[in-house]
mmCIF file of C-alpha atoms and ligand atoms in Angstrom:
data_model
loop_
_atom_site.group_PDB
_atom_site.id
_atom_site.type_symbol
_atom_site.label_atom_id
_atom_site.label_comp_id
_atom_site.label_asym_id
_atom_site.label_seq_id
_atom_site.Cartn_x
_atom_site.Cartn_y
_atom_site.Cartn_z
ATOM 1 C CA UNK A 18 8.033 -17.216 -6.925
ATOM 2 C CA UNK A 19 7.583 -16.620 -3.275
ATOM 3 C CA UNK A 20 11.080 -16.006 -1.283
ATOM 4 C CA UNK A 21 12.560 -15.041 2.380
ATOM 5 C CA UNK A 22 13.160 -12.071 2.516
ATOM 6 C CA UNK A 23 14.466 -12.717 5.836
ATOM 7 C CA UNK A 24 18.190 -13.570 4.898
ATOM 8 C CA UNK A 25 20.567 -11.709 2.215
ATOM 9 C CA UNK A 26 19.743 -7.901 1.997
ATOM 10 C CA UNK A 27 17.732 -6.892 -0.896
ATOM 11 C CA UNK A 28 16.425 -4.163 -2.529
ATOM 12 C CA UNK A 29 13.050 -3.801 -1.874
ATOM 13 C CA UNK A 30 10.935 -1.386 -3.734
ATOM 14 C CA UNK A 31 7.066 -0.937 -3.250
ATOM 15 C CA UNK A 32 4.880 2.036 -3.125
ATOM 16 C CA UNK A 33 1.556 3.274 -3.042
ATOM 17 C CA UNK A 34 -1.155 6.102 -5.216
ATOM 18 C CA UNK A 35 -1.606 9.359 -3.173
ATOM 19 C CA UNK A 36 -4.773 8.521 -1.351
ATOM 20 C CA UNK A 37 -4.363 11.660 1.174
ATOM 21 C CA UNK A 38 -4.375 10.612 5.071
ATOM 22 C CA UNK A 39 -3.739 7.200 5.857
ATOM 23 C CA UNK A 40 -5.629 4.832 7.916
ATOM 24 C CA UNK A 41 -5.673 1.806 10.216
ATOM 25 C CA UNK A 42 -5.222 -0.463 7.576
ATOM 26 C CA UNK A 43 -2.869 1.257 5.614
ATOM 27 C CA UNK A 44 -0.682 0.956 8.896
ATOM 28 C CA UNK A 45 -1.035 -2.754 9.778
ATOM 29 C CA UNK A 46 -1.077 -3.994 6.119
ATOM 30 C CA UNK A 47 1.688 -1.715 4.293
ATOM 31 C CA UNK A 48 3.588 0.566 6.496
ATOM 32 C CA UNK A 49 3.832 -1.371 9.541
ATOM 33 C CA UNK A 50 5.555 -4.432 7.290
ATOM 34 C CA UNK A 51 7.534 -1.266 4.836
ATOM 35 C CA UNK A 52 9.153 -0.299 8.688
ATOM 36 C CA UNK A 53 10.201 -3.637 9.297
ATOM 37 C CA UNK A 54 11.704 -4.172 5.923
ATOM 38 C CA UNK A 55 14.236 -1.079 6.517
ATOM 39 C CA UNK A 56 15.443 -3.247 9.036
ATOM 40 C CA UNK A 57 19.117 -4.802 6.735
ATOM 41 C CA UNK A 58 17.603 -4.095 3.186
ATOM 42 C CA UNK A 59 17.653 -1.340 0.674
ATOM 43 C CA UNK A 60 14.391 0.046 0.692
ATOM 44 C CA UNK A 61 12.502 2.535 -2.131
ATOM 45 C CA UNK A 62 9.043 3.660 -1.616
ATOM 46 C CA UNK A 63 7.446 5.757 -4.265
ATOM 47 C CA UNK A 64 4.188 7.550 -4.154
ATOM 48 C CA UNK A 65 3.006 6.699 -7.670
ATOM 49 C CA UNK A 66 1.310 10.076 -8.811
ATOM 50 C CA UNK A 67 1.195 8.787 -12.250
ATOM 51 C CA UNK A 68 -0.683 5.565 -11.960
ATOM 52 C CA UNK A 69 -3.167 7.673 -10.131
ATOM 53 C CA UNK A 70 -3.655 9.290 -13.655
ATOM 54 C CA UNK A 71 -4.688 6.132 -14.688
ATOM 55 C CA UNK A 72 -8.459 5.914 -12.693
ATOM 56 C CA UNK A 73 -8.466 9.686 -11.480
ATOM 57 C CA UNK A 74 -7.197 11.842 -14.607
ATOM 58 C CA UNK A 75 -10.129 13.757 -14.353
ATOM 59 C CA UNK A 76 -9.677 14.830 -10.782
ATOM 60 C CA UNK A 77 -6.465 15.807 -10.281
ATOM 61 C CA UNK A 78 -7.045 18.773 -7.946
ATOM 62 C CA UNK A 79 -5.870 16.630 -4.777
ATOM 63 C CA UNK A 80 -3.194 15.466 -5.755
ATOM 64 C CA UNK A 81 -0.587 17.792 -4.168
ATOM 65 C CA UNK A 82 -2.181 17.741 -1.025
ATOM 66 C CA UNK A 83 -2.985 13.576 -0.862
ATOM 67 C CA UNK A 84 0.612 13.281 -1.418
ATOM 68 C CA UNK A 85 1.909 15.295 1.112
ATOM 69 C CA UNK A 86 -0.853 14.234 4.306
ATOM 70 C CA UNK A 87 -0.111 10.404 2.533
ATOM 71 C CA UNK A 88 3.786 11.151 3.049
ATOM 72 C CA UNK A 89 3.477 12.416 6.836
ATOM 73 C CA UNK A 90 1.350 9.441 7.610
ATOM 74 C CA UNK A 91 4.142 7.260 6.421
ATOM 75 C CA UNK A 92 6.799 9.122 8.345
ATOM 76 C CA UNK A 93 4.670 8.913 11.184
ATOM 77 C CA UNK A 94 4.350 5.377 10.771
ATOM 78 C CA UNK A 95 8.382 4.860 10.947
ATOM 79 C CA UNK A 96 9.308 5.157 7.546
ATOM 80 C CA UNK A 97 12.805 6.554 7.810
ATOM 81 C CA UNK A 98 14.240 9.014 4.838
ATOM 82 C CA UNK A 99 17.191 8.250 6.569
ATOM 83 C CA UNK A 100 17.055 4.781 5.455
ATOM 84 C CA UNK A 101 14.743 4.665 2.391
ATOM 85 C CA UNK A 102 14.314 6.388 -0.805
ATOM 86 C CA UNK A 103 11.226 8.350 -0.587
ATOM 87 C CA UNK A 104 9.967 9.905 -3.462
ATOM 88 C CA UNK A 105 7.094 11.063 -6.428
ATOM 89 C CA UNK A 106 6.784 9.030 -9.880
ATOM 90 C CA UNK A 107 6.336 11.867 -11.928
ATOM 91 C CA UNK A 108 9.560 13.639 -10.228
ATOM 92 C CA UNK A 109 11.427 11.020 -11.987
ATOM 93 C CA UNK A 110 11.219 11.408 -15.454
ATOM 94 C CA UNK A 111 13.031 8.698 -16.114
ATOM 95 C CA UNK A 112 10.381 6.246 -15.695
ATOM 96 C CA UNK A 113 7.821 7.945 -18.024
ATOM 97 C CA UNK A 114 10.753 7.387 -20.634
ATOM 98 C CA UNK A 115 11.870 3.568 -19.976
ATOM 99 C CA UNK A 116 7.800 3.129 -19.859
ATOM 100 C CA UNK A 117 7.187 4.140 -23.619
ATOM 101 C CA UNK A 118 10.659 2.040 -24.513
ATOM 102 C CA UNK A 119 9.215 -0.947 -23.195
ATOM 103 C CA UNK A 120 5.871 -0.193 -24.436
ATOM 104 C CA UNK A 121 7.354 -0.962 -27.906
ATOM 105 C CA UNK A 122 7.898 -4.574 -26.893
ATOM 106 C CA UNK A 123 4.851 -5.655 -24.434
ATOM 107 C CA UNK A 124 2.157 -7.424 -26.993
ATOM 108 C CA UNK A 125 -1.392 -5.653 -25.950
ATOM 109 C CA UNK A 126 -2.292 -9.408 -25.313
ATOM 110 C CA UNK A 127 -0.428 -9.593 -22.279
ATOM 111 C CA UNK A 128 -1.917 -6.505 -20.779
ATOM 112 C CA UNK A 129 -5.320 -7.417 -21.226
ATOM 113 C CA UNK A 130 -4.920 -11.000 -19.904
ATOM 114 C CA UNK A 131 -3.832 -9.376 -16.173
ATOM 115 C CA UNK A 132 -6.718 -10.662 -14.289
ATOM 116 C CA UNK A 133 -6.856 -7.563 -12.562
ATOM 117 C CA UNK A 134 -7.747 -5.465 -15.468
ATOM 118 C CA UNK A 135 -11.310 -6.892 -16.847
ATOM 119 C CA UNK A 136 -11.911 -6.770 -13.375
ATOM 120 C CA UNK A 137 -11.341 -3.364 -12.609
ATOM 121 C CA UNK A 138 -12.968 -2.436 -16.133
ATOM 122 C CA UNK A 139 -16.531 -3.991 -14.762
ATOM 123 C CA UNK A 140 -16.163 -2.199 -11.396
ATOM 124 C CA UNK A 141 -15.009 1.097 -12.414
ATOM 125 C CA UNK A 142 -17.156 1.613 -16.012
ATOM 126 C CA UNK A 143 -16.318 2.447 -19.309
ATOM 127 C CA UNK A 144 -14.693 5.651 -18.455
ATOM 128 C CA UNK A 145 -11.312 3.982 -17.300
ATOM 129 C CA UNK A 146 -10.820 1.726 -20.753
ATOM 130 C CA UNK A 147 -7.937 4.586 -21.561
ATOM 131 C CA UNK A 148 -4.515 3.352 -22.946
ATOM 132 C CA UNK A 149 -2.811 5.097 -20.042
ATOM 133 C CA UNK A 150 -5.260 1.984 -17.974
ATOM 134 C CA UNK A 151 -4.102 -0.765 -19.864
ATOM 135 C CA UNK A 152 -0.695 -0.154 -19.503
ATOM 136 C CA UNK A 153 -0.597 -0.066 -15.650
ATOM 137 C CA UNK A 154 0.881 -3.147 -14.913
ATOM 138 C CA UNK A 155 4.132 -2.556 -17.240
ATOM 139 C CA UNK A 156 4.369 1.092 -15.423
ATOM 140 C CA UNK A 157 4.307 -0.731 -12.051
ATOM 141 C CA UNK A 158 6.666 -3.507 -13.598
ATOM 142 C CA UNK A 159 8.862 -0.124 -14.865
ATOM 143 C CA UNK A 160 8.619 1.019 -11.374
ATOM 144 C CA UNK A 161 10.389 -1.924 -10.279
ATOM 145 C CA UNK A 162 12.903 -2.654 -12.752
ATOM 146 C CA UNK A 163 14.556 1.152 -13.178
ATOM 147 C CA UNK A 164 15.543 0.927 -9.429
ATOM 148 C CA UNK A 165 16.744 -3.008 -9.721
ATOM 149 C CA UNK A 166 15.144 -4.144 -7.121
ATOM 150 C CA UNK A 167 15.540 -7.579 -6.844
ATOM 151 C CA UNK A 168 12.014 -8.005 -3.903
ATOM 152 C CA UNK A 169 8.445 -6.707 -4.364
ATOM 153 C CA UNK A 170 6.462 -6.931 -1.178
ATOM 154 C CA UNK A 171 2.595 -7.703 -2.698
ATOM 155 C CA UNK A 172 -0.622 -9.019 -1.640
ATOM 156 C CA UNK A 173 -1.922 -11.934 -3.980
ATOM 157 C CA UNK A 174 -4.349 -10.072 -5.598
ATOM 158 C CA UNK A 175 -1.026 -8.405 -6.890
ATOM 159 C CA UNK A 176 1.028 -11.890 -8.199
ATOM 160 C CA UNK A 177 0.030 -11.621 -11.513
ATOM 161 C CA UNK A 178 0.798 -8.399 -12.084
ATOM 162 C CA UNK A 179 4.759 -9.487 -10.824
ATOM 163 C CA UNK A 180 4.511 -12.206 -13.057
ATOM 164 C CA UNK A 181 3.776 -10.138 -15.916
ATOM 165 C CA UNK A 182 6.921 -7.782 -14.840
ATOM 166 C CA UNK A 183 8.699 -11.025 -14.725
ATOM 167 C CA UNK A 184 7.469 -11.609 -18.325
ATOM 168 C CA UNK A 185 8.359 -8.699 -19.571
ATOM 169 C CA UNK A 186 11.939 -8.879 -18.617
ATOM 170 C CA UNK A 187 12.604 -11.748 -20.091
ATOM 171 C CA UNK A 188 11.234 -10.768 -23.566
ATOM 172 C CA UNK A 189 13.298 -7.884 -23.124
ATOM 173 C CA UNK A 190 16.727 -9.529 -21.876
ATOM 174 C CA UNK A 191 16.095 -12.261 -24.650
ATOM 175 C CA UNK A 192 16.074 -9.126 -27.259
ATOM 176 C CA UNK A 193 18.172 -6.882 -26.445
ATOM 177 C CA UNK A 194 20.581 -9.025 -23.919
ATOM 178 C CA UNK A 195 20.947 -9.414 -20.112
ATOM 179 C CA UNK A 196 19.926 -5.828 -18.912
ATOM 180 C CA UNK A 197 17.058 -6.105 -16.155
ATOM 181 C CA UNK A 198 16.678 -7.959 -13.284
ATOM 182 C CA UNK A 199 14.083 -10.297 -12.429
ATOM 183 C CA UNK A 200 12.373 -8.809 -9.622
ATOM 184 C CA UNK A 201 10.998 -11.356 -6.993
ATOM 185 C CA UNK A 202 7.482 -11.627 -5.469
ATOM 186 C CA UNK A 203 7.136 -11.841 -1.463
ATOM 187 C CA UNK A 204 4.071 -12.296 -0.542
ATOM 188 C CA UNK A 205 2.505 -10.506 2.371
ATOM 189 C CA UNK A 206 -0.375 -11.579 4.564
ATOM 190 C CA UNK A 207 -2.745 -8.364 4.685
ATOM 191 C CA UNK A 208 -5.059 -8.496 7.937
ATOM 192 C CA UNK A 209 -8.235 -8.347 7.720
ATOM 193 C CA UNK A 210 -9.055 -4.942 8.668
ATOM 194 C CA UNK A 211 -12.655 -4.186 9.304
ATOM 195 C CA UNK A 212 -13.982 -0.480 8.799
ATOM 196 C CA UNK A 213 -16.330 0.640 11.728
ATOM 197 C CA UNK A 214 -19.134 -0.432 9.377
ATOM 198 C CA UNK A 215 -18.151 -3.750 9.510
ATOM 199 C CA UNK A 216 -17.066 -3.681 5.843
ATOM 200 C CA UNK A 217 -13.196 -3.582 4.472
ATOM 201 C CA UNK A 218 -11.670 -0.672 5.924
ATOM 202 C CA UNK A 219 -11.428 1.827 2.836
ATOM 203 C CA UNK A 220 -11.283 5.630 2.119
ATOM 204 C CA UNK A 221 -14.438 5.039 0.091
ATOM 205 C CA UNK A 222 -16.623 3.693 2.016
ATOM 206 C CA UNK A 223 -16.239 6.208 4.756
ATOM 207 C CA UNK A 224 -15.398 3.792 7.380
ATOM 208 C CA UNK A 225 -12.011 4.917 8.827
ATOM 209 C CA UNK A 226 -9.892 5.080 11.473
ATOM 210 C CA UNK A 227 -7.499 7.575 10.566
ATOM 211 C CA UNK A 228 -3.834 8.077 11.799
ATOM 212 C CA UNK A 229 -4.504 11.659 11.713
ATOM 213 C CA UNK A 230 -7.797 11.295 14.192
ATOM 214 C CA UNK A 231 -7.366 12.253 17.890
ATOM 215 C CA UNK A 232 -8.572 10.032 20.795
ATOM 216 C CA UNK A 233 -12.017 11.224 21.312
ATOM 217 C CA UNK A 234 -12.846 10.694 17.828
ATOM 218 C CA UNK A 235 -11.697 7.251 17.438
ATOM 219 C CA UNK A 236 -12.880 6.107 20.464
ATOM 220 C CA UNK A 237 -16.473 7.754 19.131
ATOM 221 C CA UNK A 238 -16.354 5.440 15.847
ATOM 222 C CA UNK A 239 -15.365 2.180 17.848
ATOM 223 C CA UNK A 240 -18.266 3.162 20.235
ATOM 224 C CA UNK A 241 -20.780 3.365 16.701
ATOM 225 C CA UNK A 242 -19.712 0.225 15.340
ATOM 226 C CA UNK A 243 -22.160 -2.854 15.172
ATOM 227 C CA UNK A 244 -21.921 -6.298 16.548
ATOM 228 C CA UNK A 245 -23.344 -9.593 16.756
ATOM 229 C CA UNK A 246 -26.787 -8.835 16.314
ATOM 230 C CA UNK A 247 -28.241 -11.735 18.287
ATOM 231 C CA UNK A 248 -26.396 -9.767 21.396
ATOM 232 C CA UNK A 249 -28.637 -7.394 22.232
ATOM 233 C CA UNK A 250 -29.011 -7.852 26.294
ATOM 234 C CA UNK A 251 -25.505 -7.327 28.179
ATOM 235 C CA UNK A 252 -25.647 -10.751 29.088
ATOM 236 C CA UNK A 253 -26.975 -12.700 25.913
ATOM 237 C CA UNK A 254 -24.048 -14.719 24.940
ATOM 238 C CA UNK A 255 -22.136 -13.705 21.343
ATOM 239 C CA UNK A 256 -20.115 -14.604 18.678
ATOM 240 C CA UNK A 257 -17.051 -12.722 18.424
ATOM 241 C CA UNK A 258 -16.309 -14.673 15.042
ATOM 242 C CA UNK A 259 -18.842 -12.196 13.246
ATOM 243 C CA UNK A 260 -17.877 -9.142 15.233
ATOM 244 C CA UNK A 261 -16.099 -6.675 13.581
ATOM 245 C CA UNK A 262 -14.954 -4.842 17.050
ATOM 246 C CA UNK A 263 -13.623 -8.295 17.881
ATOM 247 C CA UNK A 264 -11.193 -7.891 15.009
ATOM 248 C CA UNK A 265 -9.933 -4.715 15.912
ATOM 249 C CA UNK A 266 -8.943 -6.147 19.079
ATOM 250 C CA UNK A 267 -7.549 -8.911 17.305
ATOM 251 C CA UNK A 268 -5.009 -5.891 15.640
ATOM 252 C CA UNK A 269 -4.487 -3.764 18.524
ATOM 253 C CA UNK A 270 -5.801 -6.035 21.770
ATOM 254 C CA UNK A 271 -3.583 -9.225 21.368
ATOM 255 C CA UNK A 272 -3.013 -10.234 24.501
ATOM 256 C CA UNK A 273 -6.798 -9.965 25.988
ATOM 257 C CA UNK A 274 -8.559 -11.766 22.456
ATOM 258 C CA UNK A 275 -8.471 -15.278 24.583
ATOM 259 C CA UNK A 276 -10.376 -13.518 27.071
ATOM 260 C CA UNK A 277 -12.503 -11.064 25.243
ATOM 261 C CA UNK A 278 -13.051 -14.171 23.105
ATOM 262 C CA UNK A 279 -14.276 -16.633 25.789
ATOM 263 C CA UNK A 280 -16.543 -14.046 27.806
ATOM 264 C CA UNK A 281 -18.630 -12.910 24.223
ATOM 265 C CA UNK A 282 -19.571 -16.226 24.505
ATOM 266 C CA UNK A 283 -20.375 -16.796 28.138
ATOM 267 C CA UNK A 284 -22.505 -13.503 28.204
ATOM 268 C CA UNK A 285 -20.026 -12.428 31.086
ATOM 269 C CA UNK A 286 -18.722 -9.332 28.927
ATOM 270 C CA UNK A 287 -21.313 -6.821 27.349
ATOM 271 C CA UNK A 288 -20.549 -4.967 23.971
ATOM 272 C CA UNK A 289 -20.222 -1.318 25.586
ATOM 273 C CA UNK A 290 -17.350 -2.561 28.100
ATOM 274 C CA UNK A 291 -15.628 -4.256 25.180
ATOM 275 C CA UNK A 292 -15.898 -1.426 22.698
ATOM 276 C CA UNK A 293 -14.083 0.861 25.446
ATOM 277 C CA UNK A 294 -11.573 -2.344 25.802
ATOM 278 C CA UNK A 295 -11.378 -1.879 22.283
ATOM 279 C CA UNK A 296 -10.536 1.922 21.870
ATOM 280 C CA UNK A 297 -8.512 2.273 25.030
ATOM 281 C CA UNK A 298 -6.479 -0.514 23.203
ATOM 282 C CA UNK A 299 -6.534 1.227 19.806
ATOM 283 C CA UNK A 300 -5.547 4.427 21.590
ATOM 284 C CA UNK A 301 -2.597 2.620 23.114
ATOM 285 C CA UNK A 302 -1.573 0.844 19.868
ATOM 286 C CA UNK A 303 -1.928 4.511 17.552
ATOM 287 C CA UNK A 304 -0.387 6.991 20.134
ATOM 288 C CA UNK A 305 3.249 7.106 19.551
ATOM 289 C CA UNK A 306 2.190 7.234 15.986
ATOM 290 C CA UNK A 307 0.342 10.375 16.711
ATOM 291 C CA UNK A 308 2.495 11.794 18.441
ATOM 292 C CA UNK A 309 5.510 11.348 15.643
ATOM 293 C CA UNK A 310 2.493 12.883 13.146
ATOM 294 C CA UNK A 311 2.194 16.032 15.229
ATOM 295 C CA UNK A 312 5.614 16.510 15.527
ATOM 296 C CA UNK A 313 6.128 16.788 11.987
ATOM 297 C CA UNK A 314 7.021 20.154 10.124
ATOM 298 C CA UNK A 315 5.185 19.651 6.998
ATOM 299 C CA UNK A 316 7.300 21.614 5.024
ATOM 300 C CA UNK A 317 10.043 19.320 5.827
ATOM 301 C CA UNK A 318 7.738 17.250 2.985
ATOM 302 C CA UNK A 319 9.788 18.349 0.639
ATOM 303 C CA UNK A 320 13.057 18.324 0.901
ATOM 304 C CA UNK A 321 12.615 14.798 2.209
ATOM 305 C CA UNK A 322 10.601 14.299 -1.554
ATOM 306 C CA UNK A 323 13.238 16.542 -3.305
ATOM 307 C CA UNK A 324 15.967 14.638 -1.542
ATOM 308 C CA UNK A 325 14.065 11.532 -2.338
ATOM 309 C CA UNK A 326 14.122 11.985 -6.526
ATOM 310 C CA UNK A 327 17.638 13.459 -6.317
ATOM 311 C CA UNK A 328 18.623 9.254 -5.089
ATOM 312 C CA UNK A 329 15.936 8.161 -6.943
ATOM 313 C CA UNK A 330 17.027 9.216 -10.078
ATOM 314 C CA UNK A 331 20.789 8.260 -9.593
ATOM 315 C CA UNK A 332 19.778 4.923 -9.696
ATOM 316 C CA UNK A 333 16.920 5.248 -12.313
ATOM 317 C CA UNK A 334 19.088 7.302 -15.170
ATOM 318 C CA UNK A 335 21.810 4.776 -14.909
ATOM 319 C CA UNK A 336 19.361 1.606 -15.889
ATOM 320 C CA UNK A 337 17.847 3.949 -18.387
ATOM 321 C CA UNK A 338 21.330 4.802 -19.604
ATOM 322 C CA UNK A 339 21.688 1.259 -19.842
ATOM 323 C CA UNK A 340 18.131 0.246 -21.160
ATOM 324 C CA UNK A 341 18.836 3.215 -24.204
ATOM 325 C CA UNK A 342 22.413 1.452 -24.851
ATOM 326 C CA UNK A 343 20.706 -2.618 -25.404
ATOM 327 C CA UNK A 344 18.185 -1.086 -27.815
ATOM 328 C CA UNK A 345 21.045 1.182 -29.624
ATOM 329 C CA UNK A 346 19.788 4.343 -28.682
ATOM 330 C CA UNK A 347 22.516 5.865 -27.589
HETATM 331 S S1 SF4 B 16 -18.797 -8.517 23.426
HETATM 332 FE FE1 SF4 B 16 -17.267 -7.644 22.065
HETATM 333 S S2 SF4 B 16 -16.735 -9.267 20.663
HETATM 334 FE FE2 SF4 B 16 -18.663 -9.862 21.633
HETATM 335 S S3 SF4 B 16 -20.243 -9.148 20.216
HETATM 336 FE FE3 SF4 B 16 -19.944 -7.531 21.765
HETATM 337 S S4 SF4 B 16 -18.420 -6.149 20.843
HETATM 338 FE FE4 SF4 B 16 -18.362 -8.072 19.710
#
């Protein structure tokens, strides 16, 4: 399941729901690693409006604007419309339609087996048991297999939904004939990024550090953020192992975490010196970011998303084309 993708070019294709500005762990987990991948592969990143629709149809209001601050962020982070395919679900229609084809052969079964599913259907409520919910992991598996891309960057959490993909292109091959590729699974190693309240870093919890901040506010939340308890004196030794500053500088601080590691414990470093380690650090590590995001026209949104669809969709009508043709549609 798992492959190199260091090697033969592939086309990668990965993308993300329009969660407005971007943060910290956004960068280091997905747009840091979507850069690199530009780097000798064919790369398609899609902001995936629609499966939004799937936990938020009844607050759509922000969706224009999360998708453009979401699509700034990423050009600020180095993703290149020069090199990738940037671009909207819904602005290619052609996905909505291979979705309902292969709708017709995907046994309900299958879809509520994704781990992922039950799961979200405990945390989220009631509310989200919608058809357009169950059938999420065949629109991300759509997502895939309409551009052929042959390597799907994911987290674990994310394996089985690839797996079902991979399941569903067989069943459909074995049908209707060789048609779809068999996308690939690469698994990525997401950092553990803590939010300034110690927990996950996440829009929802109000704990960000966002690409879009300046200095002075940053450098405020890295100053609020709790440590090791037992430290309370400047001198009382700590352990940096429970610290969630300690972590940052694990992201943005790598060469001084042996140091900042070994005098936590000896006491010799206090927890206001470090934090200011930390955010000078952080400030170092985010401000060529910041200064790409303020250079950006934001009108220049889209035509990089209208641009974006118009490639998109060359590649998506001709394996719909092709889809249509197996099951004698055309
Ligand atoms: S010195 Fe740094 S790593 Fe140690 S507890 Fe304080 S903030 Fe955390």
């Amino acid at each position: 399941m798992e492959q190199n993708i260091v090697g033969a070019p592939s086309r990668i294709m990965s993308g993300g729901r329009p969660t407005g500005r971007q943060h910290l762990g956004h960068l280091v987990g997905v747009l840091l690693p979507w850069a690199q991948l530009q780097e000798g592969n064919e790369t398609f990143f899609e902001v995936a409006d629609l499966h939004a629709l799937t936990t938020a149809y009844d607050r759509t209001e922000r969706i224009p604007a999360d998708i453009r601050e979401m699509v700034i962020d990423w050009l600020a982070a180095g993703i290149d419309p020069q090199r990738s395919t940037i671009y909207v679900q819904s602005h290619v229609p052609e996905i909505s339609e291979m979705h309902l084809l292969l709708s017709m052969i995907v046994p309900v079964a299958w879809l509520q087996r994704v781990p992922t599913y039950k799961d979200q259907i405990v945390a989220l409520g009631g509310e989200i048991a919608t058809y357009g919910f169950l059938g999420y992991p065949l629109m991300q598996l759509v997502d895939i297999a309409i551009m052929r891309a042959t390597t799907v960057p994911v987290g674990k959490d994310q394996l089985s939904h690839v797996e079902f993909g991979r399941e569903v292109v067989r069943r459909f091959n074995h049908l209707y004939g060789p048609t779809l590729v068999e996308p690939q699974a690469t698994i990525s190693e997401f950092p553990d990024v803590p939010g300034t309240d110690g927990r996950k870093m996440s829009k929802s919890y109000g704990n960000t550090i966002d690409l879009a901040d300046d200095e002075p506010t940053t450098t405020k939340r890295i100053r609020s953020m709790l440590t090791d308890p037992q430290k309370v004196r400047r001198n009382d030794p700590g352990r940096p192992e429970i610290c969630p500053v300690f972590k940052l500088h694990k992201i943005v601080n790598v060469p001084r975490v042996p140091a900042i590691e070994a005098e936590c414990r000896t006491g010799a470093l206090g927890c206001v010196d470090c934090k200011s380690q930390c955010a000078g650090a952080m400030e170092h590590f985010l401000r060529p970011i910041r200064e790409r995001r303020s250079a950006i026209d934001p009108n220049v949104v889209d035509t990089i998303l209208a641009d974006g669809a118009f490639r998109a969709r060359e590649v998506a009508s001709a394996t719909l084309a092709d889809v249509k043709s197996a099951m004698h549609l055309s």
